[in-house]
Tab-separated table of C-alpha atoms in Angstrom:
chain	number	residue	atom	x	y	z
A	11	MET	CA	0.000	0.000	0.000
A	12	ILE	CA	1.253	3.515	-0.892
A	13	SER	CA	-0.053	6.645	0.823
A	14	GLU	CA	0.977	10.171	1.758
A	15	LYS	CA	0.636	11.553	5.280
A	16	PRO	CA	1.554	14.919	6.773
A	17	ILE	CA	3.709	14.389	9.849
A	18	GLY	CA	5.317	17.276	11.746
A	19	GLY	CA	4.484	19.739	8.994
A	20	LYS	CA	6.158	17.607	6.316
A	21	LYS	CA	4.795	15.195	3.769
A	22	TRP	CA	5.762	11.568	4.224
A	23	LEU	CA	5.409	8.855	1.607
A	24	ILE	CA	4.303	5.655	3.334
A	25	LEU	CA	5.079	2.312	1.685
A	26	GLU	CA	3.535	-0.674	3.454
A	27	THR	CA	4.043	-4.332	2.537
A	28	LEU	CA	4.835	-7.624	4.235
A	29	SER	CA	7.336	-8.602	1.501
A	30	LEU	CA	10.877	-7.238	1.457
A	31	GLU	CA	11.096	-8.084	-2.237
A	32	GLU	CA	7.947	-6.107	-2.938
A	33	LEU	CA	9.270	-3.186	-0.861
A	34	ASN	CA	12.438	-3.060	-2.958
A	35	LYS	CA	10.354	-2.995	-6.138
A	36	LEU	CA	8.323	-0.084	-4.798
A	37	LEU	CA	11.425	1.846	-3.778
A	38	ALA	CA	12.945	1.351	-7.227
A	39	ASP	CA	10.034	3.298	-8.736
A	40	VAL	CA	10.133	6.214	-6.294
A	41	THR	CA	11.103	9.539	-7.885
A	42	TYR	CA	11.750	12.880	-6.224
A	43	THR	CA	10.388	16.127	-7.629
A	44	LEU	CA	11.304	19.513	-6.182
A	45	PRO	CA	8.127	21.537	-5.603
A	46	VAL	CA	9.832	24.796	-6.708
A	47	TYR	CA	12.184	25.406	-9.649
A	48	HIS	CA	15.877	25.746	-8.835
A	49	ILE	CA	18.971	25.095	-10.959
A	50	HIS	CA	21.346	24.080	-8.159
A	51	THR	CA	20.175	23.136	-4.693
A	52	GLY	CA	19.654	20.085	-2.496
A	53	ASP	CA	17.391	18.383	-0.037
A	54	LEU	CA	17.497	15.724	2.675
A	55	VAL	CA	15.511	12.521	2.409
A	56	HIS	CA	14.585	10.652	5.593
A	57	PHE	CA	14.033	6.906	5.223
A	58	SER	CA	12.518	4.895	8.069
A	59	TYR	CA	12.036	1.130	8.271
A	60	GLU	CA	10.793	-0.413	11.491
A	61	HIS	CA	13.254	0.903	14.128
A	62	HIS	CA	15.880	2.017	11.610
A	63	GLU	CA	16.272	5.468	10.100
A	64	ALA	CA	18.604	6.790	7.413
A	65	VAL	CA	19.094	10.313	6.093
A	66	PHE	CA	20.729	10.947	2.751
A	67	PRO	CA	21.178	14.081	0.642
A	68	ILE	CA	19.824	14.672	-2.847
A	69	ALA	CA	21.646	16.988	-5.234
A	70	ILE	CA	19.198	18.929	-7.400
A	71	ARG	CA	20.649	20.362	-10.583
A	72	GLN	CA	19.275	21.534	-13.865
A	73	PRO	CA	21.235	19.663	-16.588
A	74	SER	CA	23.260	22.078	-18.680
A	75	VAL	CA	23.257	22.079	-22.469
A	76	PRO	CA	26.529	20.787	-23.947
A	77	VAL	CA	28.645	23.141	-26.056
A	78	LEU	CA	30.442	21.226	-28.793
A	79	PHE	CA	33.221	22.355	-31.125
A	80	ASP	CA	34.002	21.046	-34.580
A	81	MET	CA	37.581	19.790	-34.224
A	82	GLY	CA	38.060	19.581	-37.998
A	83	THR	CA	41.152	17.917	-39.366
A	84	ASN	CA	44.042	20.236	-38.489
A	85	VAL	CA	45.333	22.659	-35.872
A	86	SER	CA	43.721	25.711	-37.494
A	87	ASP	CA	40.293	24.153	-36.861
A	88	GLN	CA	41.123	23.491	-33.221
A	89	VAL	CA	43.180	26.438	-31.985
A	90	THR	CA	43.105	30.229	-32.236
A	91	ILE	CA	46.207	32.136	-31.172
A	92	THR	CA	45.625	35.205	-29.026
A	93	THR	CA	47.853	38.057	-27.949
A	94	LYS	CA	47.693	41.572	-26.546
A	95	THR	CA	49.867	44.357	-27.946
A	96	PHE	CA	50.659	47.875	-26.819
A	97	MET	CA	53.031	50.103	-28.787
A	98	ARG	CA	55.193	47.165	-29.913
A	99	TYR	CA	54.389	46.716	-33.601
A	100	LYS	CA	57.956	45.799	-34.469
A	101	GLU	CA	57.861	42.864	-32.066
A	102	LEU	CA	54.330	41.919	-33.134
A	103	LYS	CA	55.374	41.674	-36.785
A	104	VAL	CA	58.329	39.461	-35.865
A	105	LEU	CA	55.933	37.235	-33.904
A	106	ILE	CA	53.617	36.962	-36.909
A	107	ARG	CA	56.467	36.095	-39.283
A	108	SER	CA	57.694	33.373	-36.968
A	109	LEU	CA	54.153	32.007	-36.580
A	110	ARG	CA	53.679	31.764	-40.358
A	111	GLN	CA	56.856	29.747	-40.721
A	112	PHE	CA	55.117	26.882	-38.935
A	113	TYR	CA	51.373	27.583	-39.025
A	114	LYS	CA	50.156	29.422	-42.106
A	115	ASP	CA	46.418	29.118	-41.558
A	116	VAL	CA	45.949	29.437	-37.789
A	117	VAL	CA	44.028	32.610	-36.921
A	118	LEU	CA	45.778	35.145	-34.704
A	119	VAL	CA	43.566	37.484	-32.663
A	120	VAL	CA	45.312	40.701	-31.584
A	121	ALA	CA	43.862	42.987	-28.926
A	122	ASP	CA	45.516	46.371	-29.432
A	123	ASP	CA	45.266	49.271	-26.958
A	124	SER	CA	48.095	51.355	-28.420
A	125	PHE	CA	47.553	55.106	-28.267
A	126	THR	CA	48.355	55.432	-31.977
A	127	PRO	CA	47.183	52.186	-33.610
A	128	GLU	CA	48.788	50.829	-36.759
A	129	ASN	CA	46.715	48.734	-39.118
A	130	ILE	CA	47.783	45.081	-39.277
A	131	THR	CA	46.874	43.673	-42.698
A	132	GLU	CA	48.397	40.178	-42.641
A	133	GLU	CA	46.162	37.296	-43.674
A	134	ASN	CA	44.431	35.374	-40.865
A	135	VAL	CA	45.166	38.158	-38.382
A	136	LEU	CA	42.185	39.770	-36.653
A	137	GLN	CA	43.124	43.058	-35.015
A	138	TYR	CA	40.730	44.538	-32.460
A	139	VAL	CA	41.601	48.147	-31.644
A	140	MET	CA	40.719	49.289	-28.135
A	141	PRO	CA	40.766	52.717	-26.514
A	142	GLY	CA	44.362	53.535	-25.640
A	143	GLY	CA	45.877	52.177	-22.456
A	144	GLN	CA	42.974	49.957	-21.384
A	145	GLY	CA	45.406	47.458	-19.964
A	146	TRP	CA	46.702	43.926	-19.970
A	147	PHE	CA	43.699	41.959	-18.716
A	148	ALA	CA	41.128	44.034	-20.600
A	149	GLY	CA	43.010	43.106	-23.777
A	150	ARG	CA	43.150	39.444	-22.813
A	151	THR	CA	39.414	39.396	-22.163
A	152	LEU	CA	38.688	41.017	-25.527
A	153	ALA	CA	40.980	38.649	-27.432
A	154	VAL	CA	39.539	35.501	-25.861
A	155	SER	CA	35.963	36.740	-26.403
A	156	GLN	CA	36.557	36.541	-30.169
A	157	VAL	CA	37.764	32.936	-30.173
A	158	THR	CA	35.446	30.470	-31.913
A	159	THR	CA	37.617	27.348	-31.611
A	160	LYS	CA	37.660	24.836	-28.770
A	161	TYR	CA	41.114	25.992	-27.652
A	162	PHE	CA	43.154	29.167	-27.713
A	163	LEU	CA	46.909	29.525	-27.365
A	164	TRP	CA	48.041	32.570	-25.420
A	165	VAL	CA	51.360	34.170	-26.453
A	166	ASP	CA	52.976	37.506	-25.691
A	167	ASP	CA	53.571	39.873	-28.597
A	168	ASP	CA	57.358	39.554	-28.261
A	169	PHE	CA	57.485	35.752	-28.366
A	170	LEU	CA	59.024	33.778	-31.207
A	171	PHE	CA	57.667	30.540	-32.685
A	172	THR	CA	60.340	27.884	-33.188
A	173	GLU	CA	60.519	24.262	-34.311
A	174	LYS	CA	59.822	23.328	-30.679
A	175	THR	CA	56.517	25.232	-30.609
A	176	LYS	CA	54.336	22.210	-31.337
A	177	ILE	CA	50.759	23.355	-30.746
A	178	GLU	CA	49.430	19.938	-31.724
A	179	ASP	CA	51.370	18.359	-28.855
A	180	LEU	CA	49.541	20.555	-26.356
A	181	VAL	CA	46.221	19.735	-28.036
A	182	GLU	CA	47.048	16.041	-27.687
A	183	VAL	CA	47.578	16.435	-23.936
A	184	MET	CA	44.301	18.311	-23.534
A	185	GLU	CA	42.294	15.843	-25.605
A	186	ALA	CA	43.746	12.919	-23.640
A	187	THR	CA	42.964	14.614	-20.310
A	188	PRO	CA	39.405	15.993	-20.476
A	189	GLU	CA	39.519	17.354	-16.927
A	190	LEU	CA	42.364	19.727	-17.858
A	191	ASP	CA	41.450	23.352	-18.609
A	192	VAL	CA	44.870	24.953	-19.102
A	193	VAL	CA	48.232	23.488	-20.086
A	194	GLY	CA	51.347	25.639	-20.176
A	195	GLY	CA	54.632	25.172	-21.966
A	196	SER	CA	58.003	26.823	-21.464
A	197	VAL	CA	59.436	30.144	-22.641
A	198	THR	CA	63.120	29.811	-23.547
A	199	GLY	CA	63.279	26.853	-21.176
A	200	ASN	CA	61.448	28.508	-18.274
A	201	GLN	CA	58.173	26.836	-17.331
A	202	PHE	CA	57.500	29.271	-14.476
A	203	TYR	CA	54.812	27.130	-12.879
A	204	PHE	CA	53.637	27.807	-9.348
A	205	SER	CA	51.277	26.631	-6.633
A	206	ILE	CA	48.607	28.620	-4.838
A	207	ALA	CA	47.631	27.654	-1.312
A	208	TYR	CA	44.410	29.134	-0.017
A	209	GLU	CA	43.247	28.969	3.583
A	210	GLU	CA	39.680	30.071	4.120
A	211	GLY	CA	38.970	32.658	6.752
A	212	ASP	CA	36.255	32.729	9.368
A	213	GLY	CA	33.875	34.759	7.229
A	214	VAL	CA	34.736	38.008	8.959
A	215	THR	CA	38.473	38.565	8.644
A	216	GLY	CA	38.912	36.744	5.318
A	217	GLY	CA	41.369	34.077	4.226
A	218	CYS	CA	45.038	33.889	3.257
A	219	MET	CA	46.629	33.058	-0.069
A	220	ASP	CA	50.204	31.923	-0.634
A	221	ARG	CA	51.792	31.688	-4.088
A	222	LYS	CA	54.968	29.593	-4.299
A	223	PRO	CA	57.114	29.218	-7.418
A	224	ASN	CA	58.348	25.896	-8.820
A	225	ILE	CA	55.875	23.786	-6.857
A	226	LYS	CA	54.146	21.011	-8.790
A	227	PHE	CA	51.944	18.078	-7.889
A	228	GLN	CA	51.555	14.705	-9.600
A	229	SER	CA	52.477	13.942	-13.208
A	230	LEU	CA	49.787	13.447	-15.823
A	231	PRO	CA	49.065	9.817	-16.746
A	232	ASN	CA	50.967	8.873	-19.932
A	233	TYR	CA	52.657	12.294	-19.987
A	234	PRO	CA	55.543	12.240	-17.479
A	235	GLN	CA	56.831	15.542	-18.880
A	236	CYS	CA	53.620	17.237	-17.669
A	237	SER	CA	52.614	17.919	-14.061
A	238	ILE	CA	49.565	19.350	-12.310
A	239	VAL	CA	50.165	22.876	-11.005
A	240	ASN	CA	48.057	25.898	-10.073
A	241	GLY	CA	49.488	28.418	-12.517
A	242	VAL	CA	51.752	28.626	-15.558
A	243	VAL	CA	53.787	30.985	-17.693
A	244	ASN	CA	52.329	33.365	-20.349
A	245	PHE	CA	52.456	30.591	-22.952
A	246	PHE	CA	49.532	28.235	-22.526
A	247	LEU	CA	46.769	26.386	-24.335
A	248	ALA	CA	43.343	26.669	-22.728
A	249	ARG	CA	39.790	25.518	-23.213
A	250	THR	CA	37.916	28.584	-24.420
A	251	ASP	CA	34.684	27.916	-22.543
A	252	ALA	CA	36.483	27.200	-19.250
A	253	VAL	CA	38.517	30.419	-19.337
A	254	ASN	CA	35.465	32.488	-20.269
A	255	ARG	CA	33.810	31.303	-17.059
A	256	VAL	CA	36.678	32.721	-14.968
A	257	ARG	CA	37.604	35.763	-17.079
A	258	PHE	CA	40.564	38.097	-16.864
A	259	ASP	CA	39.655	40.948	-14.525
A	260	PRO	CA	39.913	44.157	-16.638
A	261	LYS	CA	40.558	46.203	-13.500
A	262	LEU	CA	44.110	44.829	-13.580
A	263	LYS	CA	45.933	46.903	-16.153
A	264	ARG	CA	49.684	46.386	-15.742
A	265	VAL	CA	50.259	44.188	-12.681
A	266	ALA	CA	48.613	40.955	-13.701
A	267	HIS	CA	49.295	37.334	-14.544
A	268	SER	CA	49.060	34.945	-11.605
A	269	GLU	CA	45.949	36.876	-10.535
A	270	PHE	CA	43.952	35.060	-13.232
A	271	PHE	CA	44.960	31.699	-11.778
A	272	MET	CA	44.097	32.940	-8.298
A	273	ASP	CA	40.591	33.803	-9.486
A	274	GLY	CA	40.407	30.389	-11.154
A	275	LEU	CA	41.602	28.396	-8.147
A	276	GLY	CA	39.174	25.532	-7.598
A	277	GLN	CA	37.619	26.098	-11.035
A	278	LEU	CA	40.487	25.473	-13.444
A	279	MET	CA	42.617	22.320	-13.611
A	280	VAL	CA	46.076	23.427	-14.759
A	281	ALA	CA	49.172	21.546	-15.930
A	282	SER	CA	52.650	22.497	-17.081
A	283	CYS	CA	54.517	20.588	-19.811
A	284	GLY	CA	58.213	20.932	-20.505
A	285	HIS	CA	58.290	19.369	-23.970
A	286	VAL	CA	56.655	22.292	-25.834
A	287	SER	CA	58.387	25.652	-25.840
A	288	ILE	CA	58.389	29.052	-27.493
A	289	GLY	CA	61.195	31.551	-27.922
A	290	HIS	CA	61.511	35.136	-26.762
A	291	GLN	CA	62.715	38.019	-28.910
A	292	PRO	CA	65.774	39.977	-27.777
A	293	LYS	CA	64.783	43.014	-25.766
A	294	GLY	CA	65.118	46.199	-27.775
A	295	ALA	CA	65.030	49.844	-26.827
A	296	ASN	CA	61.529	51.305	-26.813
A	297	ALA	CA	61.477	54.377	-24.599
A	298	GLN	CA	57.803	55.158	-25.197
A	299	TYR	CA	56.721	51.623	-24.306
A	300	GLY	CA	59.156	51.507	-21.392
A	301	ARG	CA	57.371	54.357	-19.626
A	302	PHE	CA	54.299	52.153	-19.265
A	303	ARG	CA	55.964	48.741	-18.924
A	304	HIS	CA	57.027	48.929	-15.305
A	305	PRO	CA	54.231	49.628	-12.828
A	306	GLY	CA	54.532	52.149	-10.063
A	307	LYS	CA	53.691	51.711	-6.404
A	308	ASP	CA	50.119	52.856	-6.996
A	309	ASP	CA	49.491	49.984	-9.448
A	310	VAL	CA	50.841	47.419	-7.002
A	311	GLN	CA	48.859	48.920	-4.146
A	312	PHE	CA	45.665	48.882	-6.196
A	313	LYS	CA	46.186	45.224	-7.106
A	314	LEU	CA	46.540	44.263	-3.444
A	315	GLN	CA	43.492	46.292	-2.455
A	316	LEU	CA	41.498	44.578	-5.187
A	317	HIS	CA	42.635	41.151	-3.963
A	318	TYR	CA	41.773	41.873	-0.363
A	319	TYR	CA	38.295	43.060	-1.279
A	320	LYS	CA	37.310	40.857	-4.229
A	321	ASN	CA	38.808	37.618	-2.863
A	322	HIS	CA	38.019	38.525	0.774
A	323	LEU	CA	41.585	38.112	1.993
A	324	GLN	CA	43.400	39.270	5.090
A	325	CYS	CA	46.849	38.264	3.809
A	326	ILE	CA	48.596	37.301	0.593
A	327	HIS	CA	52.163	36.104	0.138
A	328	TYR	CA	54.201	35.913	-3.066
A	329	GLY	CA	57.041	33.438	-2.817
């Protein structure tokens, strides 16, 4: 017999039978329906049998719609290259020439916040001109927003593609490890990976965050040259949809890199691989660019204030 009874202000479903086998059949057909619509919540179910009682949680989630990408047949169908430039057109053109030596058809998206923009007319280069001096992370956000492929490869505008810049090798790692969101390589041999330790606060004073360089966790299965980390260098392949969920905070203009990985802690699975690398152009004299390259104390102070407020911190350490 099946009936519903209100007990203690709650509805109880009563299943009564003398057969344990019949009881199991009845339980197998029981479904739970939330009386109000919610996309992510939970409830507790109380189950009583004779003198025994069990309580177990139910996770209630609206299934999300999958977002699929056409992987095509080559790297240009799978990866878009993104960069941010500011008053460094000489270096940008060298980057583009080196890219075309190895990948002629891969699209390069350039976010440009130079005060006096120059038109970039190379094939398969999409230049998005911003108001002058909008900053590093605003440019990153704009560039990534224009990506239509499953992955994007982030490079700086003064990098140099070489025979060791094998984008397809990074794609292979990502495809073999679906839980990965970001995989970094090395720049002139420097992987610059780091760990981020976060200790939650008590809700009033905030937590503490500690960034330590050269700390890695376990190796990836089948890829001993790759290890799980919390953050990587400015040369990385990332899943476009995963990064768009975290976003690069446009409030950070000049003091910004590991801050993205701090915002993504607990949301992004990150790895660093030493077998794929990119070169770096020799540093040249650029007095106009140099005036903006190195942040002042005000920029650093603003970054820390933003961290303390946005991430609700009471302390942050950079190792």
